[in-house]
Amino acid sequence: MSDKKRKLAEEGVAEPEGKKVKQDKKEKKEKKEKKEKSKSRDVEEVKPEVEATEEKKEKKDKKEKKDKKDKEEKKEKKDKEEKKEKKEKKVKKEEEVEETKETPAETPAEDAMDVDVETTKEEKKEKKKEKKDKKSKKEKKEKTSETDTPTEQPAEQPIEPEQKQARFIAFVGNLPYSANTESITNHFAKNPPASVRVATEKDKPTKCRGFAFIEFDNYDRMKTCLKLYHHSTFNDGKYPPRRINVELTAGGGGKSDHRKSKIEAKNQRLEEQRQRSAKEIQREKRKNFDNGPQENGGADHDPNDAFAGIHPSRRNQLR
């Protein structure tokens, strides 16, 4: 009997120990589960908080943008209103000024108004009469000028002086580098110019650039210079003699297109006139030559000679 009791006692002691181990395991599992649940809850609670903070920030940004837009729109409206007010004020001031100008002309009495109207009518009539008189005087002057001027002058028309220009200047080209005012005045001694301007270099003021400008007192002297001294030989003793060009120019200086075109037109007319005069001279020479041999019996006339009537010293130059 004692052995049985011992076994039972040992089993009774062993059973509670196994139960304790099981209980411990259960408790540990429960603790783990609780911890996991608490962690998941914490995570779930943190997520909505973060989302809420982000939403708040977005709302703030939107509000700020809206406020900025509203402020800008308000400023624009104010500026527009101010501009409108300024314009209205200016218009009002102008109207007031016009009214003030008109008011002194107006008088309260009707008699004064009648007098003013009559005076204005009389002034208008006087002005019309003055205009008619001026027109009639101009027409008379034009008629008298047409009768005084000669009718036939085909060769001298291209180089008539302009009424607006009071200066008569000629251009002298193809000059030697040694030319100066003294040598140029000596060359034009028979028809002396009023002033001579020689174009010189900046570095060497004594060296001529090859051209000069001559100014005359009147149109006739400039005309004779263009006729007699064009293609004349200039000889100052320093350089070999050379043919110079005497042409028209425009005063004022500069390199504008208008000035260049003006000078070209003048020189074209001058060249045409020179060609006409040269043709006329040749015709006169031919007439004189044709008439001369007939008087002498035709002994000196050779119809096959192309250079007939030309001096022997000039024939070598023409061949």
PDB file of C-alpha atoms in Angstrom:
ATOM      1  CA  MET A   1       0.000   0.000   0.000  1.00  0.00           C
ATOM      2  CA  SER A   2       2.807   2.295   0.676  1.00  0.00           C
ATOM      3  CA  ASP A   3       4.161   1.898  -2.834  1.00  0.00           C
ATOM      4  CA  LYS A   4       0.884   2.941  -4.377  1.00  0.00           C
ATOM      5  CA  LYS A   5       0.689   5.996  -2.215  1.00  0.00           C
ATOM      6  CA  ARG A   6       4.135   7.015  -3.223  1.00  0.00           C
ATOM      7  CA  LYS A   7       3.340   6.727  -6.937  1.00  0.00           C
ATOM      8  CA  LEU A   8       0.226   8.744  -6.494  1.00  0.00           C
ATOM      9  CA  ALA A   9       2.064  11.377  -4.581  1.00  0.00           C
ATOM     10  CA  GLU A  10       4.766  11.566  -7.275  1.00  0.00           C
ATOM     11  CA  GLU A  11       2.141  11.817 -10.013  1.00  0.00           C
ATOM     12  CA  GLY A  12       0.317  14.529  -8.068  1.00  0.00           C
ATOM     13  CA  VAL A  13       3.535  16.498  -7.782  1.00  0.00           C
ATOM     14  CA  ALA A  14       4.415  15.993 -11.497  1.00  0.00           C
ATOM     15  CA  GLU A  15       0.990  17.077 -12.817  1.00  0.00           C
ATOM     16  CA  PRO A  16       1.015  20.575 -11.323  1.00  0.00           C
ATOM     17  CA  GLU A  17       4.503  21.127 -12.648  1.00  0.00           C
ATOM     18  CA  GLY A  18       3.345  20.328 -16.242  1.00  0.00           C
ATOM     19  CA  LYS A  19       0.350  22.583 -15.790  1.00  0.00           C
ATOM     20  CA  LYS A  20       2.594  25.440 -14.706  1.00  0.00           C
ATOM     21  CA  VAL A  21       4.739  25.040 -17.816  1.00  0.00           C
ATOM     22  CA  LYS A  22       1.655  25.128 -20.023  1.00  0.00           C
ATOM     23  CA  GLN A  23       0.317  28.167 -18.261  1.00  0.00           C
ATOM     24  CA  ASP A  24       3.631  29.952 -18.674  1.00  0.00           C
ATOM     25  CA  LYS A  25       3.589  29.265 -22.374  1.00  0.00           C
ATOM     26  CA  LYS A  26       0.045  30.544 -22.710  1.00  0.00           C
ATOM     27  CA  GLU A  27       0.891  33.706 -20.844  1.00  0.00           C
ATOM     28  CA  LYS A  28       3.907  34.347 -23.053  1.00  0.00           C
ATOM     29  CA  LYS A  29       1.777  33.895 -26.196  1.00  0.00           C
ATOM     30  CA  GLU A  30      -0.864  36.228 -24.839  1.00  0.00           C
ATOM     31  CA  LYS A  31       1.760  38.834 -24.024  1.00  0.00           C
ATOM     32  CA  LYS A  32       3.192  38.591 -27.526  1.00  0.00           C
ATOM     33  CA  GLU A  33      -0.225  38.920 -29.061  1.00  0.00           C
ATOM     34  CA  LYS A  34      -0.974  41.919 -26.897  1.00  0.00           C
ATOM     35  CA  LYS A  35       2.300  43.576 -27.885  1.00  0.00           C
ATOM     36  CA  GLU A  36       1.650  42.992 -31.562  1.00  0.00           C
ATOM     37  CA  LYS A  37      -1.875  44.333 -31.240  1.00  0.00           C
ATOM     38  CA  SER A  38      -0.631  47.397 -29.394  1.00  0.00           C
ATOM     39  CA  LYS A  39       2.024  48.026 -32.083  1.00  0.00           C
ATOM     40  CA  SER A  40      -0.524  47.700 -34.876  1.00  0.00           C
ATOM     41  CA  ARG A  41      -2.819  50.076 -33.063  1.00  0.00           C
ATOM     42  CA  ASP A  42      -0.014  52.592 -32.613  1.00  0.00           C
ATOM     43  CA  VAL A  43       0.836  52.404 -36.325  1.00  0.00           C
ATOM     44  CA  GLU A  44      -2.809  52.823 -37.266  1.00  0.00           C
ATOM     45  CA  GLU A  45      -3.092  55.808 -34.948  1.00  0.00           C
ATOM     46  CA  VAL A  46       0.101  57.464 -36.346  1.00  0.00           C
ATOM     47  CA  LYS A  47      -0.982  57.171 -40.015  1.00  0.00           C
ATOM     48  CA  PRO A  48      -4.125  59.308 -39.743  1.00  0.00           C
ATOM     49  CA  GLU A  49      -2.184  61.908 -37.784  1.00  0.00           C
ATOM     50  CA  VAL A  50       0.414  62.221 -40.563  1.00  0.00           C
ATOM     51  CA  GLU A  51      -2.297  62.396 -43.184  1.00  0.00           C
ATOM     52  CA  ALA A  52      -4.100  65.059 -41.207  1.00  0.00           C
ATOM     53  CA  THR A  53      -0.933  67.211 -40.938  1.00  0.00           C
ATOM     54  CA  GLU A  54      -0.336  66.918 -44.704  1.00  0.00           C
ATOM     55  CA  GLU A  55      -3.905  67.892 -45.454  1.00  0.00           C
ATOM     56  CA  LYS A  56      -3.568  70.898 -43.174  1.00  0.00           C
ATOM     57  CA  LYS A  57      -0.413  72.022 -44.978  1.00  0.00           C
ATOM     58  CA  GLU A  58      -2.083  71.703 -48.382  1.00  0.00           C
ATOM     59  CA  LYS A  59      -5.056  73.688 -47.162  1.00  0.00           C
ATOM     60  CA  LYS A  60      -2.763  76.414 -45.852  1.00  0.00           C
ATOM     61  CA  ASP A  61      -0.897  76.621 -49.163  1.00  0.00           C
ATOM     62  CA  LYS A  62      -4.158  76.882 -51.080  1.00  0.00           C
ATOM     63  CA  LYS A  63      -5.401  79.611 -48.788  1.00  0.00           C
ATOM     64  CA  GLU A  64      -2.163  81.570 -49.180  1.00  0.00           C
ATOM     65  CA  LYS A  65      -2.328  81.331 -52.955  1.00  0.00           C
ATOM     66  CA  LYS A  66      -5.930  82.480 -52.948  1.00  0.00           C
ATOM     67  CA  ASP A  67      -5.072  85.400 -50.698  1.00  0.00           C
ATOM     68  CA  LYS A  68      -2.223  86.450 -52.993  1.00  0.00           C
ATOM     69  CA  LYS A  69      -4.470  86.311 -56.046  1.00  0.00           C
ATOM     70  CA  ASP A  70      -7.138  88.299 -54.290  1.00  0.00           C
ATOM     71  CA  LYS A  71      -4.604  90.954 -53.267  1.00  0.00           C
ATOM     72  CA  GLU A  72      -3.230  91.225 -56.795  1.00  0.00           C
ATOM     73  CA  GLU A  73      -6.712  91.545 -58.259  1.00  0.00           C
ATOM     74  CA  LYS A  74      -7.560  94.230 -55.731  1.00  0.00           C
ATOM     75  CA  LYS A  75      -4.391  96.160 -56.609  1.00  0.00           C
ATOM     76  CA  GLU A  76      -5.159  95.953 -60.327  1.00  0.00           C
ATOM     77  CA  LYS A  77      -8.689  97.181 -59.740  1.00  0.00           C
ATOM     78  CA  LYS A  78      -7.399 100.083 -57.661  1.00  0.00           C
ATOM     79  CA  ASP A  79      -4.854 101.031 -60.315  1.00  0.00           C
ATOM     80  CA  LYS A  80      -7.487 100.965 -63.025  1.00  0.00           C
ATOM     81  CA  GLU A  81      -9.836 103.082 -60.942  1.00  0.00           C
ATOM     82  CA  GLU A  82      -7.050 105.588 -60.230  1.00  0.00           C
ATOM     83  CA  LYS A  83      -6.180 105.849 -63.925  1.00  0.00           C
ATOM     84  CA  LYS A  84      -9.823 106.389 -64.810  1.00  0.00           C
ATOM     85  CA  GLU A  85     -10.122 109.084 -62.184  1.00  0.00           C
ATOM     86  CA  LYS A  86      -6.994 110.833 -63.477  1.00  0.00           C
ATOM     87  CA  LYS A  87      -8.289 110.770 -67.044  1.00  0.00           C
ATOM     88  CA  GLU A  88     -11.656 112.134 -65.944  1.00  0.00           C
ATOM     89  CA  LYS A  89      -9.920 114.919 -64.020  1.00  0.00           C
ATOM     90  CA  LYS A  90      -7.815 115.860 -67.041  1.00  0.00           C
ATOM     91  CA  VAL A  91     -10.881 115.929 -69.277  1.00  0.00           C
ATOM     92  CA  LYS A  92     -12.713 118.100 -66.778  1.00  0.00           C
ATOM     93  CA  LYS A  93      -9.782 120.506 -66.540  1.00  0.00           C
ATOM     94  CA  GLU A  94      -9.577 120.794 -70.329  1.00  0.00           C
ATOM     95  CA  GLU A  95     -13.294 121.450 -70.535  1.00  0.00           C
ATOM     96  CA  GLU A  96     -13.014 124.094 -67.836  1.00  0.00           C
ATOM     97  CA  VAL A  97     -10.133 125.780 -69.681  1.00  0.00           C
ATOM     98  CA  GLU A  98     -12.115 125.814 -72.923  1.00  0.00           C
ATOM     99  CA  GLU A  99     -15.106 127.229 -71.119  1.00  0.00           C
ATOM    100  CA  THR A 100     -12.975 129.946 -69.546  1.00  0.00           C
ATOM    101  CA  LYS A 101     -11.604 130.825 -73.005  1.00  0.00           C
ATOM    102  CA  GLU A 102     -15.070 131.000 -74.464  1.00  0.00           C
ATOM    103  CA  THR A 103     -16.689 132.887 -71.596  1.00  0.00           C
ATOM    104  CA  PRO A 104     -14.756 136.194 -71.913  1.00  0.00           C
ATOM    105  CA  ALA A 105     -15.822 136.450 -75.543  1.00  0.00           C
ATOM    106  CA  GLU A 106     -19.442 136.236 -74.422  1.00  0.00           C
ATOM    107  CA  THR A 107     -21.058 139.417 -73.085  1.00  0.00           C
ATOM    108  CA  PRO A 108     -24.333 139.707 -71.208  1.00  0.00           C
ATOM    109  CA  ALA A 109     -25.831 142.407 -73.384  1.00  0.00           C
ATOM    110  CA  GLU A 110     -27.365 141.579 -76.743  1.00  0.00           C
ATOM    111  CA  ASP A 111     -26.116 144.809 -78.303  1.00  0.00           C
ATOM    112  CA  ALA A 112     -22.504 143.885 -77.595  1.00  0.00           C
ATOM    113  CA  MET A 113     -23.021 140.494 -79.240  1.00  0.00           C
ATOM    114  CA  ASP A 114     -24.320 142.167 -82.374  1.00  0.00           C
ATOM    115  CA  VAL A 115     -21.320 144.463 -82.502  1.00  0.00           C
ATOM    116  CA  ASP A 116     -18.892 141.533 -82.180  1.00  0.00           C
ATOM    117  CA  VAL A 117     -20.594 139.630 -84.986  1.00  0.00           C
ATOM    118  CA  GLU A 118     -20.448 142.625 -87.269  1.00  0.00           C
ATOM    119  CA  THR A 119     -16.754 143.214 -86.556  1.00  0.00           C
ATOM    120  CA  THR A 120     -15.864 139.573 -87.319  1.00  0.00           C
ATOM    121  CA  LYS A 121     -17.732 139.757 -90.635  1.00  0.00           C
ATOM    122  CA  GLU A 122     -15.907 142.930 -91.588  1.00  0.00           C
ATOM    123  CA  GLU A 123     -12.543 141.368 -90.716  1.00  0.00           C
ATOM    124  CA  LYS A 124     -13.284 138.354 -92.891  1.00  0.00           C
ATOM    125  CA  LYS A 125     -14.178 140.574 -95.826  1.00  0.00           C
ATOM    126  CA  GLU A 126     -10.963 142.555 -95.421  1.00  0.00           C
ATOM    127  CA  LYS A 127      -8.878 139.375 -95.353  1.00  0.00           C
ATOM    128  CA  LYS A 128     -10.517 138.123 -98.548  1.00  0.00           C
ATOM    129  CA  LYS A 129      -9.775 141.401-100.280  1.00  0.00           C
ATOM    130  CA  GLU A 130      -6.116 141.284 -99.197  1.00  0.00           C
ATOM    131  CA  LYS A 131      -5.754 137.733-100.540  1.00  0.00           C
ATOM    132  CA  LYS A 132      -7.236 138.743-103.903  1.00  0.00           C
ATOM    133  CA  ASP A 133      -4.894 141.721-104.145  1.00  0.00           C
ATOM    134  CA  LYS A 134      -1.857 139.535-103.410  1.00  0.00           C
ATOM    135  CA  LYS A 135      -2.872 137.011-106.089  1.00  0.00           C
ATOM    136  CA  SER A 136      -3.360 139.740-108.686  1.00  0.00           C
ATOM    137  CA  LYS A 137       0.063 141.244-107.868  1.00  0.00           C
ATOM    138  CA  LYS A 138       1.750 137.844-108.203  1.00  0.00           C
ATOM    139  CA  GLU A 139       0.126 137.229-111.578  1.00  0.00           C
ATOM    140  CA  LYS A 140       1.262 140.634-112.835  1.00  0.00           C
ATOM    141  CA  LYS A 141       4.847 139.964-111.689  1.00  0.00           C
ATOM    142  CA  GLU A 142       4.891 136.584-113.425  1.00  0.00           C
ATOM    143  CA  LYS A 143       3.641 138.105-116.667  1.00  0.00           C
ATOM    144  CA  THR A 144       6.265 140.856-116.578  1.00  0.00           C
ATOM    145  CA  SER A 145       9.057 138.348-115.834  1.00  0.00           C
ATOM    146  CA  GLU A 146       7.960 136.169-118.763  1.00  0.00           C
ATOM    147  CA  THR A 147       8.038 139.131-121.127  1.00  0.00           C
ATOM    148  CA  ASP A 148      11.484 140.273-119.926  1.00  0.00           C
ATOM    149  CA  THR A 149      13.203 136.851-120.154  1.00  0.00           C
ATOM    150  CA  PRO A 150      14.469 135.714-123.603  1.00  0.00           C
ATOM    151  CA  THR A 151      12.507 132.980-125.346  1.00  0.00           C
ATOM    152  CA  GLU A 152      15.257 131.038-127.116  1.00  0.00           C
ATOM    153  CA  GLN A 153      18.192 129.872-124.959  1.00  0.00           C
ATOM    154  CA  PRO A 154      18.409 126.062-125.373  1.00  0.00           C
ATOM    155  CA  ALA A 155      22.138 125.770-124.625  1.00  0.00           C
ATOM    156  CA  GLU A 156      22.198 127.861-121.426  1.00  0.00           C
ATOM    157  CA  GLN A 157      19.074 126.496-119.716  1.00  0.00           C
ATOM    158  CA  PRO A 158      20.694 123.444-118.051  1.00  0.00           C
ATOM    159  CA  ILE A 159      23.214 125.520-116.085  1.00  0.00           C
ATOM    160  CA  GLU A 160      20.931 128.328-114.883  1.00  0.00           C
ATOM    161  CA  PRO A 161      21.643 129.235-111.255  1.00  0.00           C
ATOM    162  CA  GLU A 162      19.113 128.255-108.637  1.00  0.00           C
ATOM    163  CA  GLN A 163      17.389 131.129-106.850  1.00  0.00           C
ATOM    164  CA  LYS A 164      17.725 129.522-103.437  1.00  0.00           C
ATOM    165  CA  GLN A 165      21.490 129.036-103.642  1.00  0.00           C
ATOM    166  CA  ALA A 166      23.609 132.182-103.378  1.00  0.00           C
ATOM    167  CA  ARG A 167      26.980 130.414-103.701  1.00  0.00           C
ATOM    168  CA  PHE A 168      28.703 129.564-107.001  1.00  0.00           C
ATOM    169  CA  ILE A 169      31.244 126.778-106.428  1.00  0.00           C
ATOM    170  CA  ALA A 170      33.175 124.673-108.954  1.00  0.00           C
ATOM    171  CA  PHE A 171      35.058 121.424-108.399  1.00  0.00           C
ATOM    172  CA  VAL A 172      38.640 121.115-109.700  1.00  0.00           C
ATOM    173  CA  GLY A 173      39.945 117.548-110.023  1.00  0.00           C
ATOM    174  CA  ASN A 174      43.050 115.660-111.192  1.00  0.00           C
ATOM    175  CA  LEU A 175      45.370 118.121-109.477  1.00  0.00           C
ATOM    176  CA  PRO A 176      48.970 117.140-108.559  1.00  0.00           C
ATOM    177  CA  TYR A 177      49.922 116.518-104.940  1.00  0.00           C
ATOM    178  CA  SER A 178      52.050 119.685-104.951  1.00  0.00           C
ATOM    179  CA  ALA A 179      49.115 121.992-105.769  1.00  0.00           C
ATOM    180  CA  ASN A 180      48.324 124.797-103.327  1.00  0.00           C
ATOM    181  CA  THR A 181      46.247 127.982-103.203  1.00  0.00           C
ATOM    182  CA  GLU A 182      48.917 130.087-104.905  1.00  0.00           C
ATOM    183  CA  SER A 183      49.407 127.768-107.869  1.00  0.00           C
ATOM    184  CA  ILE A 184      45.645 127.372-108.341  1.00  0.00           C
ATOM    185  CA  THR A 185      45.014 131.135-108.205  1.00  0.00           C
ATOM    186  CA  ASN A 186      47.809 131.660-110.743  1.00  0.00           C
ATOM    187  CA  HIS A 187      46.244 129.083-113.049  1.00  0.00           C
ATOM    188  CA  PHE A 188      42.852 130.859-112.880  1.00  0.00           C
ATOM    189  CA  ALA A 189      44.375 134.366-113.012  1.00  0.00           C
ATOM    190  CA  LYS A 190      42.375 135.448-116.084  1.00  0.00           C
ATOM    191  CA  ASN A 191      39.134 134.644-114.270  1.00  0.00           C
ATOM    192  CA  PRO A 192      40.136 135.061-110.585  1.00  0.00           C
ATOM    193  CA  PRO A 193      37.992 133.219-108.008  1.00  0.00           C
ATOM    194  CA  ALA A 194      36.819 134.775-104.757  1.00  0.00           C
ATOM    195  CA  SER A 195      38.163 131.922-102.623  1.00  0.00           C
ATOM    196  CA  VAL A 196      40.122 128.683-103.084  1.00  0.00           C
ATOM    197  CA  ARG A 197      39.891 125.655-100.777  1.00  0.00           C
ATOM    198  CA  VAL A 198      42.414 122.882-101.307  1.00  0.00           C
ATOM    199  CA  ALA A 199      41.715 119.423 -99.866  1.00  0.00           C
ATOM    200  CA  THR A 200      44.811 118.324 -97.919  1.00  0.00           C
ATOM    201  CA  GLU A 201      45.742 115.257 -95.871  1.00  0.00           C
ATOM    202  CA  LYS A 202      45.383 115.247 -92.103  1.00  0.00           C
ATOM    203  CA  ASP A 203      48.911 114.062 -91.399  1.00  0.00           C
ATOM    204  CA  LYS A 204      50.503 116.354 -94.030  1.00  0.00           C
ATOM    205  CA  PRO A 205      48.575 119.622 -94.388  1.00  0.00           C
ATOM    206  CA  THR A 206      50.887 120.773 -97.204  1.00  0.00           C
ATOM    207  CA  LYS A 207      50.122 117.729 -99.385  1.00  0.00           C
ATOM    208  CA  CYS A 208      47.134 118.069-101.725  1.00  0.00           C
ATOM    209  CA  ARG A 209      44.683 115.191-102.060  1.00  0.00           C
ATOM    210  CA  GLY A 210      44.187 115.842-105.778  1.00  0.00           C
ATOM    211  CA  PHE A 211      41.159 118.129-105.805  1.00  0.00           C
ATOM    212  CA  ALA A 212      40.020 121.594-104.717  1.00  0.00           C
ATOM    213  CA  PHE A 213      36.952 123.848-104.632  1.00  0.00           C
ATOM    214  CA  ILE A 214      36.757 127.303-106.238  1.00  0.00           C
ATOM    215  CA  GLU A 215      34.084 129.825-105.308  1.00  0.00           C
ATOM    216  CA  PHE A 216      33.096 132.804-107.492  1.00  0.00           C
ATOM    217  CA  ASP A 217      31.202 135.999-106.796  1.00  0.00           C
ATOM    218  CA  ASN A 218      28.594 135.582-109.527  1.00  0.00           C
ATOM    219  CA  TYR A 219      27.216 133.020-111.942  1.00  0.00           C
ATOM    220  CA  ASP A 220      28.824 134.462-115.083  1.00  0.00           C
ATOM    221  CA  ARG A 221      32.360 133.982-113.794  1.00  0.00           C
ATOM    222  CA  MET A 222      31.654 130.390-112.814  1.00  0.00           C
ATOM    223  CA  LYS A 223      30.184 129.778-116.265  1.00  0.00           C
ATOM    224  CA  THR A 224      33.263 131.160-118.045  1.00  0.00           C
ATOM    225  CA  CYS A 225      35.502 129.059-115.805  1.00  0.00           C
ATOM    226  CA  LEU A 226      33.592 125.896-116.729  1.00  0.00           C
ATOM    227  CA  LYS A 227      33.889 126.732-120.435  1.00  0.00           C
ATOM    228  CA  LEU A 228      37.521 127.857-120.624  1.00  0.00           C
ATOM    229  CA  TYR A 229      39.381 125.886-117.959  1.00  0.00           C
ATOM    230  CA  HIS A 230      37.843 122.413-118.309  1.00  0.00           C
ATOM    231  CA  HIS A 231      40.543 120.000-119.601  1.00  0.00           C
ATOM    232  CA  SER A 232      43.150 122.782-119.365  1.00  0.00           C
ATOM    233  CA  THR A 233      46.784 121.897-118.555  1.00  0.00           C
ATOM    234  CA  PHE A 234      47.865 122.663-115.018  1.00  0.00           C
ATOM    235  CA  ASN A 235      51.600 123.220-114.592  1.00  0.00           C
ATOM    236  CA  ASP A 236      53.086 124.336-111.270  1.00  0.00           C
ATOM    237  CA  GLY A 237      56.687 123.443-112.160  1.00  0.00           C
ATOM    238  CA  LYS A 238      56.959 120.681-109.526  1.00  0.00           C
ATOM    239  CA  TYR A 239      55.060 117.861-111.239  1.00  0.00           C
ATOM    240  CA  PRO A 240      54.684 117.254-114.983  1.00  0.00           C
ATOM    241  CA  PRO A 241      51.753 119.153-116.545  1.00  0.00           C
ATOM    242  CA  ARG A 242      48.387 117.422-116.518  1.00  0.00           C
ATOM    243  CA  ARG A 243      44.807 118.009-117.670  1.00  0.00           C
ATOM    244  CA  ILE A 244      42.428 119.072-114.927  1.00  0.00           C
ATOM    245  CA  ASN A 245      38.676 118.669-114.678  1.00  0.00           C
ATOM    246  CA  VAL A 246      36.423 121.613-113.805  1.00  0.00           C
ATOM    247  CA  GLU A 247      32.899 120.541-112.907  1.00  0.00           C
ATOM    248  CA  LEU A 248      29.916 121.647-110.865  1.00  0.00           C
ATOM    249  CA  THR A 249      29.361 120.741-107.225  1.00  0.00           C
ATOM    250  CA  ALA A 250      26.854 121.372-104.427  1.00  0.00           C
ATOM    251  CA  GLY A 251      27.645 123.390-101.329  1.00  0.00           C
ATOM    252  CA  GLY A 252      27.367 122.110 -97.779  1.00  0.00           C
ATOM    253  CA  GLY A 253      29.666 119.089 -97.949  1.00  0.00           C
ATOM    254  CA  GLY A 254      28.875 115.569 -96.811  1.00  0.00           C
ATOM    255  CA  LYS A 255      28.396 112.207 -98.511  1.00  0.00           C
ATOM    256  CA  SER A 256      24.612 111.912 -98.479  1.00  0.00           C
ATOM    257  CA  ASP A 257      22.766 110.223-101.353  1.00  0.00           C
ATOM    258  CA  HIS A 258      20.710 113.350-102.010  1.00  0.00           C
ATOM    259  CA  ARG A 259      23.835 115.501-102.448  1.00  0.00           C
ATOM    260  CA  LYS A 260      25.508 112.917-104.720  1.00  0.00           C
ATOM    261  CA  SER A 261      22.448 112.634-106.956  1.00  0.00           C
ATOM    262  CA  LYS A 262      22.222 116.421-107.148  1.00  0.00           C
ATOM    263  CA  ILE A 263      25.855 116.746-108.239  1.00  0.00           C
ATOM    264  CA  GLU A 264      25.483 113.963-110.816  1.00  0.00           C
ATOM    265  CA  ALA A 265      22.414 115.617-112.348  1.00  0.00           C
ATOM    266  CA  LYS A 266      24.207 118.967-112.607  1.00  0.00           C
ATOM    267  CA  ASN A 267      27.286 117.458-114.238  1.00  0.00           C
ATOM    268  CA  GLN A 268      25.169 115.471-116.695  1.00  0.00           C
ATOM    269  CA  ARG A 269      23.509 118.677-117.847  1.00  0.00           C
ATOM    270  CA  LEU A 270      26.887 120.382-118.115  1.00  0.00           C
ATOM    271  CA  GLU A 271      28.308 117.493-120.163  1.00  0.00           C
ATOM    272  CA  GLU A 272      25.334 117.617-122.528  1.00  0.00           C
ATOM    273  CA  GLN A 273      25.853 121.346-122.988  1.00  0.00           C
ATOM    274  CA  ARG A 274      29.562 120.820-123.679  1.00  0.00           C
ATOM    275  CA  GLN A 275      28.794 118.174-126.282  1.00  0.00           C
ATOM    276  CA  ARG A 276      26.327 120.496-127.984  1.00  0.00           C
ATOM    277  CA  SER A 277      28.822 123.341-128.080  1.00  0.00           C
ATOM    278  CA  ALA A 278      31.538 121.004-129.429  1.00  0.00           C
ATOM    279  CA  LYS A 279      29.212 119.807-132.200  1.00  0.00           C
ATOM    280  CA  GLU A 280      28.357 123.378-133.111  1.00  0.00           C
ATOM    281  CA  ILE A 281      32.046 124.289-133.310  1.00  0.00           C
ATOM    282  CA  GLN A 282      32.724 121.313-135.559  1.00  0.00           C
ATOM    283  CA  ARG A 283      29.844 122.282-137.846  1.00  0.00           C
ATOM    284  CA  GLU A 284      31.142 125.839-138.135  1.00  0.00           C
ATOM    285  CA  LYS A 285      34.632 124.567-138.959  1.00  0.00           C
ATOM    286  CA  ARG A 286      33.265 122.285-141.651  1.00  0.00           C
ATOM    287  CA  LYS A 287      31.259 125.117-143.164  1.00  0.00           C
ATOM    288  CA  ASN A 288      34.262 127.408-143.166  1.00  0.00           C
ATOM    289  CA  PHE A 289      36.427 124.691-144.676  1.00  0.00           C
ATOM    290  CA  ASP A 290      33.878 123.917-147.367  1.00  0.00           C
ATOM    291  CA  ASN A 291      33.483 127.574-148.238  1.00  0.00           C
ATOM    292  CA  GLY A 292      37.262 128.294-148.205  1.00  0.00           C
ATOM    293  CA  PRO A 293      38.410 125.925-151.019  1.00  0.00           C
ATOM    294  CA  GLN A 294      35.554 127.052-153.271  1.00  0.00           C
ATOM    295  CA  GLU A 295      36.840 130.610-153.058  1.00  0.00           C
ATOM    296  CA  ASN A 296      40.380 129.448-153.817  1.00  0.00           C
ATOM    297  CA  GLY A 297      39.237 127.275-156.691  1.00  0.00           C
ATOM    298  CA  GLY A 298      39.142 123.986-154.716  1.00  0.00           C
ATOM    299  CA  ALA A 299      42.862 123.334-154.936  1.00  0.00           C
ATOM    300  CA  ASP A 300      43.377 122.654-151.215  1.00  0.00           C
ATOM    301  CA  HIS A 301      40.279 120.472-150.683  1.00  0.00           C
ATOM    302  CA  ASP A 302      40.715 116.687-150.639  1.00  0.00           C
ATOM    303  CA  PRO A 303      37.358 114.827-150.291  1.00  0.00           C
ATOM    304  CA  ASN A 304      39.071 111.535-149.351  1.00  0.00           C
ATOM    305  CA  ASP A 305      41.046 113.088-146.444  1.00  0.00           C
ATOM    306  CA  ALA A 306      39.306 112.272-143.112  1.00  0.00           C
ATOM    307  CA  PHE A 307      41.402 114.842-141.230  1.00  0.00           C
ATOM    308  CA  ALA A 308      40.809 117.681-143.676  1.00  0.00           C
ATOM    309  CA  GLY A 309      40.585 121.085-142.050  1.00  0.00           C
ATOM    310  CA  ILE A 310      42.668 120.049-138.982  1.00  0.00           C
ATOM    311  CA  HIS A 311      46.026 121.568-138.250  1.00  0.00           C
ATOM    312  CA  PRO A 312      48.954 119.216-138.967  1.00  0.00           C
ATOM    313  CA  SER A 313      50.193 119.488-135.355  1.00  0.00           C
ATOM    314  CA  ARG A 314      46.825 118.131-134.115  1.00  0.00           C
ATOM    315  CA  ARG A 315      46.520 115.258-136.606  1.00  0.00           C
ATOM    316  CA  ASN A 316      49.059 113.074-134.781  1.00  0.00           C
ATOM    317  CA  GLN A 317      47.019 113.323-131.577  1.00  0.00           C
ATOM    318  CA  LEU A 318      43.813 112.266-133.299  1.00  0.00           C
ATOM    319  CA  ARG A 319      45.281 109.242-135.033  1.00  0.00           C
TER     320      ARG A 319
END
